[in-house]
mmCIF file of C-alpha atoms (C1' of nucleotides) in Angstrom:
data_model
loop_
_atom_site.group_PDB
_atom_site.id
_atom_site.type_symbol
_atom_site.label_atom_id
_atom_site.label_comp_id
_atom_site.label_asym_id
_atom_site.label_seq_id
_atom_site.Cartn_x
_atom_site.Cartn_y
_atom_site.Cartn_z
ATOM 1 C CA MET Y 1 0.015 0.091 -0.035
ATOM 2 C CA SER Y 2 2.655 2.584 0.853
ATOM 3 C CA GLU Y 3 4.610 0.768 -1.663
ATOM 4 C CA LYS Y 4 4.724 4.062 -3.501
ATOM 5 C CA LYS Y 5 6.270 5.809 -0.612
ATOM 6 C CA ASN Y 6 9.056 3.002 -0.362
ATOM 7 C CA GLN Y 7 9.982 3.850 -3.825
ATOM 8 C CA GLU Y 8 10.448 7.404 -3.221
ATOM 9 C CA LEU Y 9 12.704 6.734 -0.349
ATOM 10 C CA ARG Y 10 14.836 4.285 -2.281
ATOM 11 C CA ARG Y 11 15.086 6.501 -4.972
ATOM 12 C CA ALA Y 12 16.522 9.146 -2.819
ATOM 13 C CA GLY Y 13 19.005 6.587 -1.506
ATOM 14 C CA LEU Y 14 17.446 6.483 2.073
ATOM 15 C CA LYS Y 15 16.639 3.250 3.937
ATOM 16 C CA ILE Y 16 12.841 2.608 4.511
ATOM 17 C CA THR Y 17 12.602 3.414 8.096
ATOM 18 C CA ALA Y 18 9.407 4.065 10.268
ATOM 19 C CA PRO Y 19 10.175 7.813 10.957
ATOM 20 C CA ARG Y 20 10.625 8.551 7.338
ATOM 21 C CA LEU Y 21 7.522 6.924 6.207
ATOM 22 C CA LYS Y 22 5.637 8.598 8.861
ATOM 23 C CA ILE Y 23 6.981 12.012 8.046
ATOM 24 C CA LEU Y 24 6.251 11.501 4.475
ATOM 25 C CA HIS Y 25 2.637 10.431 5.386
ATOM 26 C CA ILE Y 26 2.058 13.452 7.349
ATOM 27 C CA LEU Y 27 3.477 15.813 4.631
ATOM 28 C CA GLU Y 28 1.089 14.176 2.125
ATOM 29 C CA ASN Y 29 -1.791 14.450 4.264
ATOM 30 C CA THR Y 30 -1.647 17.728 5.876
ATOM 31 C CA ALA Y 31 -4.380 20.032 5.062
ATOM 32 C CA ALA Y 32 -2.148 23.097 5.716
ATOM 33 C CA GLY Y 33 0.466 22.101 3.206
ATOM 34 C CA HIS Y 34 3.184 23.646 4.991
ATOM 35 C CA MET Y 35 4.590 22.529 8.131
ATOM 36 C CA SER Y 36 7.362 23.351 10.403
ATOM 37 C CA ALA Y 37 9.503 20.583 12.172
ATOM 38 C CA GLU Y 38 7.709 21.317 15.261
ATOM 39 C CA ASP Y 39 4.365 20.957 13.608
ATOM 40 C CA ILE Y 40 5.437 17.591 12.232
ATOM 41 C CA TYR Y 41 6.904 16.415 15.683
ATOM 42 C CA LYS Y 42 3.645 17.424 17.520
ATOM 43 C CA THR Y 43 1.610 15.499 14.873
ATOM 44 C CA LEU Y 44 3.665 12.329 15.385
ATOM 45 C CA LEU Y 45 3.501 12.717 19.144
ATOM 46 C CA SER Y 46 -0.332 13.039 18.944
ATOM 47 C CA GLU Y 47 -0.518 9.886 16.833
ATOM 48 C CA GLY Y 48 1.315 8.087 19.398
ATOM 49 C CA ASP Y 49 4.564 7.641 17.360
ATOM 50 C CA ASP Y 50 7.569 7.974 19.317
ATOM 51 C CA VAL Y 51 9.925 9.935 17.041
ATOM 52 C CA GLY Y 52 12.525 12.356 18.419
ATOM 53 C CA LEU Y 53 12.519 16.007 17.317
ATOM 54 C CA ALA Y 54 16.032 15.775 16.089
ATOM 55 C CA THR Y 55 14.998 12.815 13.852
ATOM 56 C CA VAL Y 56 12.365 15.182 12.355
ATOM 57 C CA TYR Y 57 14.919 17.798 11.570
ATOM 58 C CA ARG Y 58 17.391 15.175 10.207
ATOM 59 C CA VAL Y 59 14.837 13.603 8.017
ATOM 60 C CA LEU Y 60 13.490 16.905 6.567
ATOM 61 C CA SER Y 61 17.057 17.859 5.928
ATOM 62 C CA GLN Y 62 17.743 14.476 3.936
ATOM 63 C CA PHE Y 63 14.384 14.917 2.189
ATOM 64 C CA GLU Y 64 15.341 18.452 1.221
ATOM 65 C CA THR Y 65 18.676 17.407 -0.224
ATOM 66 C CA ALA Y 66 17.103 14.598 -2.068
ATOM 67 C CA GLY Y 67 14.459 17.024 -3.682
ATOM 68 C CA LEU Y 68 11.402 15.306 -1.892
ATOM 69 C CA VAL Y 69 10.496 18.491 0.052
ATOM 70 C CA VAL Y 70 11.012 22.164 -0.276
ATOM 71 C CA ARG Y 71 11.782 24.473 2.717
ATOM 72 C CA HIS Y 72 10.558 27.947 3.094
ATOM 73 C CA GLY Y 73 11.328 30.795 5.189
ATOM 74 C CA PHE Y 74 8.036 32.799 5.193
ATOM 75 C CA ASP Y 75 8.608 33.441 8.939
ATOM 76 C CA GLU Y 76 11.931 34.627 9.876
ATOM 77 C CA ASN Y 77 11.923 32.252 12.934
ATOM 78 C CA HIS Y 78 11.389 28.956 11.550
ATOM 79 C CA ALA Y 79 11.416 26.906 8.456
ATOM 80 C CA VAL Y 80 8.428 25.364 6.954
ATOM 81 C CA TYR Y 81 8.221 22.395 4.524
ATOM 82 C CA GLU Y 82 6.087 21.196 1.670
ATOM 83 C CA LEU Y 83 6.283 18.171 -0.515
ATOM 84 C CA GLU Y 84 8.101 18.795 -3.823
ATOM 85 C CA THR Y 85 5.478 18.517 -6.618
ATOM 86 C CA GLY Y 86 7.400 19.471 -9.478
ATOM 87 C CA ASP Y 87 5.597 22.572 -10.214
ATOM 88 C CA HIS Y 88 7.195 25.749 -8.987
ATOM 89 C CA HIS Y 89 4.882 28.167 -7.387
ATOM 90 C CA ASP Y 90 4.958 31.389 -5.275
ATOM 91 C CA HIS Y 91 3.139 32.227 -2.002
ATOM 92 C CA LEU Y 92 0.618 34.466 -0.505
ATOM 93 C CA VAL Y 93 0.818 34.279 3.420
ATOM 94 C CA CYS Y 94 -1.776 35.562 5.600
ATOM 95 C CA GLN Y 95 -0.173 37.284 8.637
ATOM 96 C CA ASP Y 96 -3.120 36.811 10.717
ATOM 97 C CA CYS Y 97 -4.095 32.832 10.292
ATOM 98 C CA ARG Y 98 -0.613 32.063 8.686
ATOM 99 C CA LYS Y 99 -2.781 30.506 5.675
ATOM 100 C CA ILE Y 100 -0.765 29.998 2.634
ATOM 101 C CA ILE Y 101 -2.084 30.109 -0.741
ATOM 102 C CA GLU Y 102 -0.002 29.029 -3.704
ATOM 103 C CA PHE Y 103 0.009 30.655 -7.000
ATOM 104 C CA VAL Y 104 1.873 30.801 -10.254
ATOM 105 C CA ASP Y 105 2.142 33.841 -12.555
ATOM 106 C CA GLU Y 106 3.773 33.363 -15.954
ATOM 107 C CA SER Y 107 4.265 36.841 -16.661
ATOM 108 C CA ILE Y 108 6.197 37.308 -13.174
ATOM 109 C CA GLU Y 109 8.289 34.118 -13.865
ATOM 110 C CA VAL Y 110 9.341 35.827 -17.342
ATOM 111 C CA ARG Y 111 10.197 39.159 -15.829
ATOM 112 C CA GLN Y 112 12.300 37.564 -13.299
ATOM 113 C CA ALA Y 113 14.324 35.710 -15.766
ATOM 114 C CA GLU Y 114 14.787 38.936 -17.935
ATOM 115 C CA ILE Y 115 15.920 40.914 -14.759
ATOM 116 C CA ALA Y 116 18.463 38.107 -13.944
ATOM 117 C CA ARG Y 117 19.672 38.225 -17.489
ATOM 118 C CA LYS Y 118 19.972 41.946 -17.487
ATOM 119 C CA HIS Y 119 21.983 42.016 -14.435
ATOM 120 C CA ASP Y 120 24.291 39.184 -15.702
ATOM 121 C CA PHE Y 121 22.995 36.722 -12.984
ATOM 122 C CA LYS Y 122 22.645 32.951 -13.625
ATOM 123 C CA MET Y 123 19.429 32.514 -11.751
ATOM 124 C CA THR Y 124 19.288 29.472 -9.632
ATOM 125 C CA SER Y 125 16.075 30.007 -7.839
ATOM 126 C CA HIS Y 126 13.753 32.663 -6.519
ATOM 127 C CA CYS Y 127 11.045 33.108 -4.113
ATOM 128 C CA LEU Y 128 8.165 35.658 -3.863
ATOM 129 C CA TYR Y 129 6.277 36.041 -0.902
ATOM 130 C CA ILE Y 130 3.076 38.456 -0.763
ATOM 131 C CA TYR Y 131 2.180 39.102 2.908
ATOM 132 C CA GLY Y 132 -1.360 40.226 3.753
ATOM 133 C CA ILE Y 133 -4.659 39.507 5.333
ATOM 134 C CA CYS Y 134 -6.747 36.867 3.694
ATOM 135 C CA GLY Y 135 -10.522 37.462 3.070
ATOM 136 C CA SER Y 136 -11.848 35.494 6.165
ATOM 137 C CA CYS Y 137 -9.539 37.321 8.353
ATOM 138 C CA GLN Y 138 -10.464 40.695 7.005
ATOM 139 C CA THR Y 139 -14.093 39.707 7.985
ATOM 140 C CA ASP Y 140 -13.085 38.420 11.310
ATOM 141 C CA LEU Y 141 -11.198 41.442 12.307
ATOM 142 C CA PRO Y 142 -12.814 43.784 14.768
ATOM 143 C CA ALA Y 143 -14.763 46.714 13.114
ATOM 144 C CA MET O 1 27.704 68.293 10.447
ATOM 145 C CA SER O 2 25.939 65.065 11.532
ATOM 146 C CA GLU O 3 22.990 67.360 12.454
ATOM 147 C CA LYS O 4 20.978 65.579 9.727
ATOM 148 C CA LYS O 5 21.435 62.408 11.582
ATOM 149 C CA ASN O 6 20.714 64.015 14.784
ATOM 150 C CA GLN O 7 17.307 65.059 13.150
ATOM 151 C CA GLU O 8 16.607 61.674 12.089
ATOM 152 C CA LEU O 9 16.899 60.203 15.440
ATOM 153 C CA ARG O 10 14.909 63.125 17.141
ATOM 154 C CA ARG O 11 12.093 62.440 14.444
ATOM 155 C CA ALA O 12 11.977 58.843 15.495
ATOM 156 C CA GLY O 13 11.656 59.720 19.017
ATOM 157 C CA LEU O 14 15.225 58.360 19.995
ATOM 158 C CA LYS O 15 17.809 60.173 22.098
ATOM 159 C CA ILE O 16 20.710 61.272 20.558
ATOM 160 C CA THR O 17 23.515 58.759 21.714
ATOM 161 C CA ALA O 18 26.872 57.736 20.400
ATOM 162 C CA PRO O 19 25.966 54.133 19.392
ATOM 163 C CA ARG O 20 22.910 55.257 17.467
ATOM 164 C CA LEU O 21 24.791 57.895 15.670
ATOM 165 C CA LYS O 22 27.642 55.413 14.810
ATOM 166 C CA ILE O 23 25.406 52.745 13.731
ATOM 167 C CA LEU O 24 23.541 55.160 11.293
ATOM 168 C CA HIS O 25 26.787 56.345 10.145
ATOM 169 C CA ILE O 26 27.877 52.888 9.138
ATOM 170 C CA LEU O 27 24.926 51.966 7.539
ATOM 171 C CA GLU O 28 24.993 55.237 5.525
ATOM 172 C CA ASN O 29 28.475 54.361 4.337
ATOM 173 C CA THR O 30 28.630 50.783 3.916
ATOM 174 C CA ALA O 31 29.610 49.764 0.171
ATOM 175 C CA ALA O 32 27.750 46.498 0.943
ATOM 176 C CA GLY O 33 24.394 48.301 1.361
ATOM 177 C CA HIS O 34 23.139 45.504 3.373
ATOM 178 C CA MET O 35 24.684 44.455 6.706
ATOM 179 C CA SER O 36 24.036 41.929 9.519
ATOM 180 C CA ALA O 37 24.008 42.994 13.123
ATOM 181 C CA GLU O 38 27.149 41.013 13.423
ATOM 182 C CA ASP O 39 28.894 42.888 10.482
ATOM 183 C CA ILE O 40 27.865 46.377 12.209
ATOM 184 C CA TYR O 41 29.291 45.118 15.336
ATOM 185 C CA LYS O 42 32.399 43.983 14.036
ATOM 186 C CA THR O 43 32.897 47.379 12.081
ATOM 187 C CA LEU O 44 32.179 49.243 15.268
ATOM 188 C CA LEU O 45 34.985 47.160 16.872
ATOM 189 C CA SER O 46 37.375 47.743 14.114
ATOM 190 C CA GLU O 47 36.821 51.357 14.384
ATOM 191 C CA GLY O 48 37.778 51.235 18.063
ATOM 192 C CA ASP O 49 34.201 51.998 19.344
ATOM 193 C CA ASP O 50 33.143 50.179 22.310
ATOM 194 C CA VAL O 51 29.593 49.188 21.574
ATOM 195 C CA GLY O 52 28.046 45.969 22.923
ATOM 196 C CA LEU O 53 26.430 43.366 20.408
ATOM 197 C CA ALA O 54 23.196 43.547 22.332
ATOM 198 C CA THR O 55 23.053 47.267 21.803
ATOM 199 C CA VAL O 56 23.528 46.787 18.079
ATOM 200 C CA TYR O 57 20.390 44.415 18.122
ATOM 201 C CA ARG O 58 18.472 46.845 20.186
ATOM 202 C CA VAL O 59 19.383 49.999 17.979
ATOM 203 C CA LEU O 60 18.535 48.093 14.705
ATOM 204 C CA SER O 61 15.234 47.002 16.177
ATOM 205 C CA GLN O 62 14.420 50.486 17.242
ATOM 206 C CA PHE O 63 15.413 51.729 13.724
ATOM 207 C CA GLU O 64 13.422 49.190 12.021
ATOM 208 C CA THR O 65 10.318 50.318 14.187
ATOM 209 C CA ALA O 66 10.876 53.953 13.592
ATOM 210 C CA GLY O 67 11.116 53.074 9.850
ATOM 211 C CA LEU O 68 14.716 54.140 9.417
ATOM 212 C CA VAL O 69 15.840 50.764 8.370
ATOM 213 C CA VAL O 70 14.513 47.716 6.695
ATOM 214 C CA ARG O 71 15.128 44.200 7.692
ATOM 215 C CA HIS O 72 15.594 41.403 5.189
ATOM 216 C CA GLY O 73 15.773 37.644 5.531
ATOM 217 C CA PHE O 74 17.577 36.609 2.372
ATOM 218 C CA ASP O 75 19.723 34.239 4.559
ATOM 219 C CA GLU O 76 17.835 31.881 6.618
ATOM 220 C CA ASN O 77 20.285 32.091 9.320
ATOM 221 C CA HIS O 78 20.741 35.914 9.860
ATOM 222 C CA ALA O 79 18.810 39.192 9.150
ATOM 223 C CA VAL O 80 20.319 41.994 7.345
ATOM 224 C CA TYR O 81 19.554 45.595 7.376
ATOM 225 C CA GLU O 82 19.536 48.495 4.881
ATOM 226 C CA LEU O 83 18.752 52.064 5.235
ATOM 227 C CA GLU O 84 15.013 52.957 4.260
ATOM 228 C CA THR O 85 15.343 55.205 1.382
ATOM 229 C CA GLY O 86 11.573 55.341 0.746
ATOM 230 C CA ASP O 87 11.753 53.611 -2.519
ATOM 231 C CA HIS O 88 10.623 49.955 -2.598
ATOM 232 C CA HIS O 89 12.759 47.608 -4.360
ATOM 233 C CA ASP O 90 13.359 43.945 -4.593
ATOM 234 C CA HIS O 91 16.711 41.842 -4.406
ATOM 235 C CA LEU O 92 19.052 39.864 -6.505
ATOM 236 C CA VAL O 93 21.340 37.771 -4.267
ATOM 237 C CA CYS O 94 24.433 36.153 -5.415
ATOM 238 C CA GLN O 95 24.798 32.787 -3.431
ATOM 239 C CA ASP O 96 28.582 32.940 -4.046
ATOM 240 C CA CYS O 97 29.930 36.414 -2.990
ATOM 241 C CA ARG O 98 26.647 37.419 -1.231
ATOM 242 C CA LYS O 99 26.421 40.646 -3.128
ATOM 243 C CA ILE O 100 23.064 42.081 -3.356
ATOM 244 C CA ILE O 101 21.597 43.987 -6.331
ATOM 245 C CA GLU O 102 18.442 46.088 -5.917
ATOM 246 C CA PHE O 103 15.957 46.368 -8.647
ATOM 247 C CA VAL O 104 12.424 47.685 -9.291
ATOM 248 C CA ASP O 105 10.086 46.219 -11.933
ATOM 249 C CA GLU O 106 7.016 47.894 -12.245
ATOM 250 C CA SER O 107 4.950 45.238 -14.197
ATOM 251 C CA ILE O 108 5.967 42.664 -11.336
ATOM 252 C CA GLU O 109 4.611 45.157 -8.706
ATOM 253 C CA VAL O 110 1.476 45.397 -10.857
ATOM 254 C CA ARG O 111 1.012 41.763 -11.293
ATOM 255 C CA GLN O 112 1.564 41.151 -7.561
ATOM 256 C CA ALA O 113 -1.342 43.618 -6.634
ATOM 257 C CA GLU O 114 -3.560 41.733 -9.070
ATOM 258 C CA ILE O 115 -2.872 38.449 -7.600
ATOM 259 C CA ALA O 116 -3.509 39.649 -4.050
ATOM 260 C CA ARG O 117 -6.725 41.270 -5.233
ATOM 261 C CA LYS O 118 -7.699 37.934 -7.072
ATOM 262 C CA HIS O 119 -7.222 35.981 -3.994
ATOM 263 C CA ASP O 120 -9.031 38.592 -1.856
ATOM 264 C CA PHE O 121 -5.910 39.256 0.128
ATOM 265 C CA LYS O 122 -5.308 42.951 1.486
ATOM 266 C CA MET O 123 -1.605 42.903 0.596
ATOM 267 C CA THR O 124 0.589 44.491 3.291
ATOM 268 C CA SER O 125 3.947 43.859 1.887
ATOM 269 C CA HIS O 126 5.803 41.557 -0.318
ATOM 270 C CA CYS O 127 9.265 40.510 -1.097
ATOM 271 C CA LEU O 128 11.007 38.910 -4.097
ATOM 272 C CA TYR O 129 14.360 37.441 -3.884
ATOM 273 C CA ILE O 130 16.075 36.080 -7.106
ATOM 274 C CA TYR O 131 19.053 33.898 -6.069
ATOM 275 C CA GLY O 132 21.753 33.125 -8.543
ATOM 276 C CA ILE O 133 25.494 33.511 -9.323
ATOM 277 C CA CYS O 134 26.367 37.147 -10.355
ATOM 278 C CA GLY O 135 28.609 37.832 -13.417
ATOM 279 C CA SER O 136 32.106 38.099 -11.757
ATOM 280 C CA CYS O 137 31.393 34.900 -9.644
ATOM 281 C CA GLN O 138 30.597 33.056 -12.754
ATOM 282 C CA THR O 139 33.985 34.096 -14.448
ATOM 283 C CA ASP O 140 35.709 33.353 -11.335
ATOM 284 C CA LEU O 141 34.261 29.752 -11.066
ATOM 285 C CA PRO O 142 36.785 26.829 -11.822
ATOM 286 C CA ALA O 143 36.357 25.949 -15.418
ATOM 287 C "C1'" DG D 1 17.370 64.835 38.822
ATOM 288 C "C1'" DT D 2 14.582 61.830 36.238
ATOM 289 C "C1'" DC D 3 14.216 58.900 32.639
ATOM 290 C "C1'" DC D 4 16.381 56.421 28.835
ATOM 291 C "C1'" DG D 5 20.258 53.819 27.039
ATOM 292 C "C1'" DT D 6 24.088 50.762 27.450
ATOM 293 C "C1'" DG D 7 27.117 46.779 28.696
ATOM 294 C "C1'" DC D 8 27.510 42.406 30.317
ATOM 295 C "C1'" DA D 9 26.075 38.064 31.216
ATOM 296 C "C1'" DA D 10 22.446 34.961 31.252
ATOM 297 C "C1'" DA D 11 18.350 33.369 28.961
ATOM 298 C "C1'" DG D 12 15.883 31.848 24.787
ATOM 299 C "C1'" DG D 13 14.241 29.378 20.768
ATOM 300 C "C1'" DA D 14 15.454 26.985 16.440
ATOM 301 C "C1'" DT D 15 18.251 23.810 14.850
ATOM 302 C "C1'" DT D 16 22.501 20.694 14.877
ATOM 303 C "C1'" DT D 17 25.642 17.358 16.549
ATOM 304 C "C1'" DG D 18 28.017 13.323 19.423
ATOM 305 C "C1'" DC D 19 27.391 9.041 20.961
ATOM 306 C "C1'" DA D 20 25.508 4.576 22.187
ATOM 307 C "C1'" DT D 21 21.694 1.829 20.823
ATOM 308 C "C1'" DA D 22 18.750 -0.269 17.455
ATOM 309 C "C1'" DA D 23 17.043 -1.030 13.053
ATOM 310 C "C1'" DT D 24 17.510 -1.835 7.981
ATOM 311 C "C1'" DC D 25 19.636 -4.583 4.163
ATOM 312 C "C1'" DG U 1 26.812 -8.703 10.498
ATOM 313 C "C1'" DA U 2 27.817 -4.104 8.609
ATOM 314 C "C1'" DT U 3 26.331 0.071 7.929
ATOM 315 C "C1'" DT U 4 22.991 3.552 8.518
ATOM 316 C "C1'" DA U 5 19.230 5.644 11.631
ATOM 317 C "C1'" DT U 6 17.438 6.855 15.862
ATOM 318 C "C1'" DG U 7 16.861 9.030 20.446
ATOM 319 C "C1'" DC U 8 18.533 11.634 24.074
ATOM 320 C "C1'" DA U 9 21.198 15.300 25.680
ATOM 321 C "C1'" DA U 10 24.367 18.625 25.002
ATOM 322 C "C1'" DA U 11 25.979 22.042 21.878
ATOM 323 C "C1'" DT U 12 25.573 25.908 18.509
ATOM 324 C "C1'" DC U 13 24.001 30.039 16.485
ATOM 325 C "C1'" DC U 14 21.267 34.143 16.295
ATOM 326 C "C1'" DT U 15 18.801 37.156 19.129
ATOM 327 C "C1'" DT U 16 16.556 38.907 23.337
ATOM 328 C "C1'" DT U 17 16.258 40.068 28.100
ATOM 329 C "C1'" DG U 18 17.556 41.321 33.260
ATOM 330 C "C1'" DC U 19 19.954 44.267 35.990
ATOM 331 C "C1'" DA U 20 22.911 47.966 37.607
ATOM 332 C "C1'" DC U 21 25.561 51.815 35.835
ATOM 333 C "C1'" DG U 22 26.091 56.001 32.919
ATOM 334 C "C1'" DG U 23 24.493 59.562 30.101
ATOM 335 C "C1'" DA U 24 20.889 62.656 27.604
ATOM 336 C "C1'" DC U 25 17.676 66.275 28.392
#
DNA sequence: GTCCGTGCAAAGGATTTGCATAATC
DNA sequence: GATTATGCAAATCCTTTGCACGGAC
């Protein structure tokens, strides 16, 4: 059943272990889409799994190196991770509820490449974060 | 002579003190344009000034609150600051020499506003980092 | 003189690392 | 059975905070 996950790990050159499978599973099933190491650790604990926080960090780091997950620094104080799905996208971040919405805008992508070229930069990656207040939080705000 | 700096501090509601004037001076005269607290601390020490690192952090934090400087998180591990000049701009970051180039692209700005609106977000700020290798570092790279 | 600012050292939070044990292949 | 993973605790890095003293107004 989780044969797919086993393959993903093997492909990444990592042994199949319980912590790795569980973390992969959590990342695949999170509603939030983006989780911090601490979030994942708490989820594991709440599911009765005995995994150390250090292991969570180690596994996430290995996953990142293997290209299974992408790490983001929306928040200065802690990193969040999401599964690498192959499609690049940028993020809208609600500063109130921390909700994250992904989007892709081709014209921005094109302009970025032009800007890098104009400045003689060989672009390796880029990230665009738009911070704001999402619709539901605007509604919830005190009048 | 540094009467201009005195005014900036007063306007920010901060008393005129040696550490504040010195840090303002360093930020105004840095070639790099963007410095970390540690960078500023080391610069102070190298100039023979006896200022504590904690003070550097405190002053930068006050300056940020006062709108005198802007803080950036290019690097996950430490914040960098630059003087607030009033004009918004985004950044190209060389991953090799850490050089930072500022740029503004009106069409990207416009698209961002549209995207926020489309998702019913009230945009408060945004940041776009393009990471890559700058021209001179490309040349310096081993063949 | 009062209040704010500073230096130092200690505290804090996120992340990493050392080491002995335990699991995978 | 050899090698890689894990858990725990200690260590690190950047940044913040508590406190007593010194300086700005």
